[in-house]
mmCIF file of C-alpha atoms in Angstrom:
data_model
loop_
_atom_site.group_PDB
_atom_site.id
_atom_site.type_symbol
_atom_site.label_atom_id
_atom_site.label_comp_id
_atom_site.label_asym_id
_atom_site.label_seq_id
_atom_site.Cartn_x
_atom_site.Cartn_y
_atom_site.Cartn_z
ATOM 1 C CA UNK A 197 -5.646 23.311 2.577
ATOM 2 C CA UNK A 198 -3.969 20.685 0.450
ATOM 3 C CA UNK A 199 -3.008 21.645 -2.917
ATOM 4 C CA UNK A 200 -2.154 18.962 -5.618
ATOM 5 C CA UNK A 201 -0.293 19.910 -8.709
ATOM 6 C CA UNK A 202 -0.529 17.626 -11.792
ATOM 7 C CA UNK A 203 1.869 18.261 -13.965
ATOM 8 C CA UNK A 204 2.180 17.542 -17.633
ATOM 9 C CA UNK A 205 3.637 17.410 -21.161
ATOM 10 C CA UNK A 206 2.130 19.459 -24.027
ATOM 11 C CA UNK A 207 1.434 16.125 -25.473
ATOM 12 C CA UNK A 208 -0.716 14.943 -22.037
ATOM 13 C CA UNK A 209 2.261 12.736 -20.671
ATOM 14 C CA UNK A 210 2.578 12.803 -16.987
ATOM 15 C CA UNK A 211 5.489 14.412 -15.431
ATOM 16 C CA UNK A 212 4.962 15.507 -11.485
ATOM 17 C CA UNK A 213 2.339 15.173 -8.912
ATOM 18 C CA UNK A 214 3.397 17.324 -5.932
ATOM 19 C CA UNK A 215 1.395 17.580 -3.135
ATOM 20 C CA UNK A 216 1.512 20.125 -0.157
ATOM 21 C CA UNK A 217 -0.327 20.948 3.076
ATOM 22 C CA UNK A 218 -2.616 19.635 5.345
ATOM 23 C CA UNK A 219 -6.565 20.014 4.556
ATOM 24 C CA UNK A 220 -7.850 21.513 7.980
ATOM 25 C CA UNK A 221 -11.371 19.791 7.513
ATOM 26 C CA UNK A 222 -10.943 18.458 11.308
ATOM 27 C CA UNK A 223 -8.204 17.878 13.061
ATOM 28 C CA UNK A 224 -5.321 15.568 13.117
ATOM 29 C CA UNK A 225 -6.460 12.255 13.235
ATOM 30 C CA UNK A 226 -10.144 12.756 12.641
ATOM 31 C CA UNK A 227 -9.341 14.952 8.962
ATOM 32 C CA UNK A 228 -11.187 12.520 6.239
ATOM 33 C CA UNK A 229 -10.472 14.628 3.425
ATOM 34 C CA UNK A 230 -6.787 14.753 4.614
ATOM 35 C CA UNK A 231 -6.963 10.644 4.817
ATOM 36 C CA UNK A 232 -9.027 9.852 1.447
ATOM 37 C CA UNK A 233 -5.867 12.201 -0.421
ATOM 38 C CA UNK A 234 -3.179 10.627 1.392
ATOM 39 C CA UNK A 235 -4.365 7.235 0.354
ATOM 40 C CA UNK A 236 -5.205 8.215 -3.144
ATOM 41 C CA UNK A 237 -2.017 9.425 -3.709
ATOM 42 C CA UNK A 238 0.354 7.303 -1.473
ATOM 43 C CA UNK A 239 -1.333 3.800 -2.893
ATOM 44 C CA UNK A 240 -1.039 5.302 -6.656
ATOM 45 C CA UNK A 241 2.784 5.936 -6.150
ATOM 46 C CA UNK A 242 3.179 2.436 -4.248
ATOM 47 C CA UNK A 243 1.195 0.663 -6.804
ATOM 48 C CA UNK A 244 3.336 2.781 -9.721
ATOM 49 C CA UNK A 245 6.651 1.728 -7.810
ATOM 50 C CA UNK A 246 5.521 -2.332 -7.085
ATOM 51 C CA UNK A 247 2.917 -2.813 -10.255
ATOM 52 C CA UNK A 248 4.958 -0.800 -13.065
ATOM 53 C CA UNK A 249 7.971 -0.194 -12.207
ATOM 54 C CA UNK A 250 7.675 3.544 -13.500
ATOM 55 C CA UNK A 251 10.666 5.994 -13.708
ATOM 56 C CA UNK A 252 10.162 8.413 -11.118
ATOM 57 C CA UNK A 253 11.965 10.141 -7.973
ATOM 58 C CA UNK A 254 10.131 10.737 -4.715
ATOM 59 C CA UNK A 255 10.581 12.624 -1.515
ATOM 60 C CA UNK A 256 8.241 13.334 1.290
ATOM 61 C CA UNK A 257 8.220 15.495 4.061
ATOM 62 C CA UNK A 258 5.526 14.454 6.842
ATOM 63 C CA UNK A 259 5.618 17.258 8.730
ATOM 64 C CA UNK A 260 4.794 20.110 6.152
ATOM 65 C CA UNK A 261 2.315 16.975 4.605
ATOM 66 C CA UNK A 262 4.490 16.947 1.022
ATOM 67 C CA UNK A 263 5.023 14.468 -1.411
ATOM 68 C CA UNK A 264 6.453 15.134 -5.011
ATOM 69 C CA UNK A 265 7.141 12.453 -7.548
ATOM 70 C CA UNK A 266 8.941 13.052 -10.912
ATOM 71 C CA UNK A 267 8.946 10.574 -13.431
ATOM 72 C CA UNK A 268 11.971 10.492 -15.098
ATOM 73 C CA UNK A 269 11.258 8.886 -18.413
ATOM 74 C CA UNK A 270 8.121 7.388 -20.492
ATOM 75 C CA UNK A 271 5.148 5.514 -18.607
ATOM 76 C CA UNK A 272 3.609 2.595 -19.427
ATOM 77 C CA UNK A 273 -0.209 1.792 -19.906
ATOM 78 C CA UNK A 274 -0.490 0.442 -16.624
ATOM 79 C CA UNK A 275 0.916 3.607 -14.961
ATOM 80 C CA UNK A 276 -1.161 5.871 -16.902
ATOM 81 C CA UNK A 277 -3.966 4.040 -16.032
ATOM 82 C CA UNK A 278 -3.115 4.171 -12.043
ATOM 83 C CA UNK A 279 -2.547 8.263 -12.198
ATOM 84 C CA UNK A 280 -5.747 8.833 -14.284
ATOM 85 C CA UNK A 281 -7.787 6.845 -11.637
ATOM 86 C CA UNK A 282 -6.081 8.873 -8.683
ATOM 87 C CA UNK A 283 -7.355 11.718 -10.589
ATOM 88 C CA UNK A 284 -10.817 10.562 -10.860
ATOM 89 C CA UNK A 285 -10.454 9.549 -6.900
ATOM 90 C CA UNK A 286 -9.040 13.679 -6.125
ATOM 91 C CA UNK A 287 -11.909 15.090 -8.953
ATOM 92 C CA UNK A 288 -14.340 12.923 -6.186
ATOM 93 C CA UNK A 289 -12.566 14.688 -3.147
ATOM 94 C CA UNK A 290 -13.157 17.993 -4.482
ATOM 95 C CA UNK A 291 -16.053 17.593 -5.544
ATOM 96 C CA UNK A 292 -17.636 15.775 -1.932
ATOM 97 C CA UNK A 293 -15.874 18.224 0.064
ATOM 98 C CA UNK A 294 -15.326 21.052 -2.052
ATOM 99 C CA UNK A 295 -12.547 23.321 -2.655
ATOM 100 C CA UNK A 296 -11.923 25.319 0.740
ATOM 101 C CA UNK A 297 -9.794 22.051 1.762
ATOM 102 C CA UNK A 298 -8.423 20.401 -1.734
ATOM 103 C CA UNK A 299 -7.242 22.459 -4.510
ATOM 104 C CA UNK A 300 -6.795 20.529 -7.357
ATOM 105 C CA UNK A 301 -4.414 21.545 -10.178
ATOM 106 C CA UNK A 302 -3.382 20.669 -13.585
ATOM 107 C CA UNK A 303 -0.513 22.453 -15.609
ATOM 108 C CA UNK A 304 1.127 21.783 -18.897
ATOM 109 C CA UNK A 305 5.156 21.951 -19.296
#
């Protein structure tokens, strides 16, 4: 299963997304959930890094299927706008393919 974690502020500002694990819906190569979050989430953070510019660290490790990005100061419009849709896109993962293979997670700092 993949698990996302959404991080935020107490005020709804967006601090982490960390993702871990592979889905298991089929297997490597074939997994669509595992593809539809791997886009989601690798286009938001390239379109954050080319599009916005936004403040944030990132590291990756392929093999264990993790990616965690910190932002590491204030967001703009524009990046707000990007995480909220990849958001809406996860809320549509879960919600197609349910929960057994995406677990979806929001938590306030």
């Amino acid at each position: 299963m993949t698990t996302i974690t959404i991080i935020k502020s107490k005020n709804g500002e967006y601090k982490r997304v960390a993702c871990a694990g592979h889905a298991g819906y089929a297997r490597k190569g074939k997994d669509v959930v595992c593809s539809a979050v791997s886009i989601l989430v690798i286009n938001t953070i390239n379109s954050l890094d080319l599009l916005t510019s936004a403040p944030m660290a990132v590291s990756c490790d392929e093999e264990k299927g993790a990616i965690d990005c910190e932002f590491t100061g204030p967001l703009s419009q524009g990046s707000i706008l990007l995480l909220d849709s990849m958001v809406i896109g996860l809320e549509g993962v879960v919600s197609e393919y349910g929960d057994k293979y995406l677990k979806l997670k929001f938590k306030e700092v």
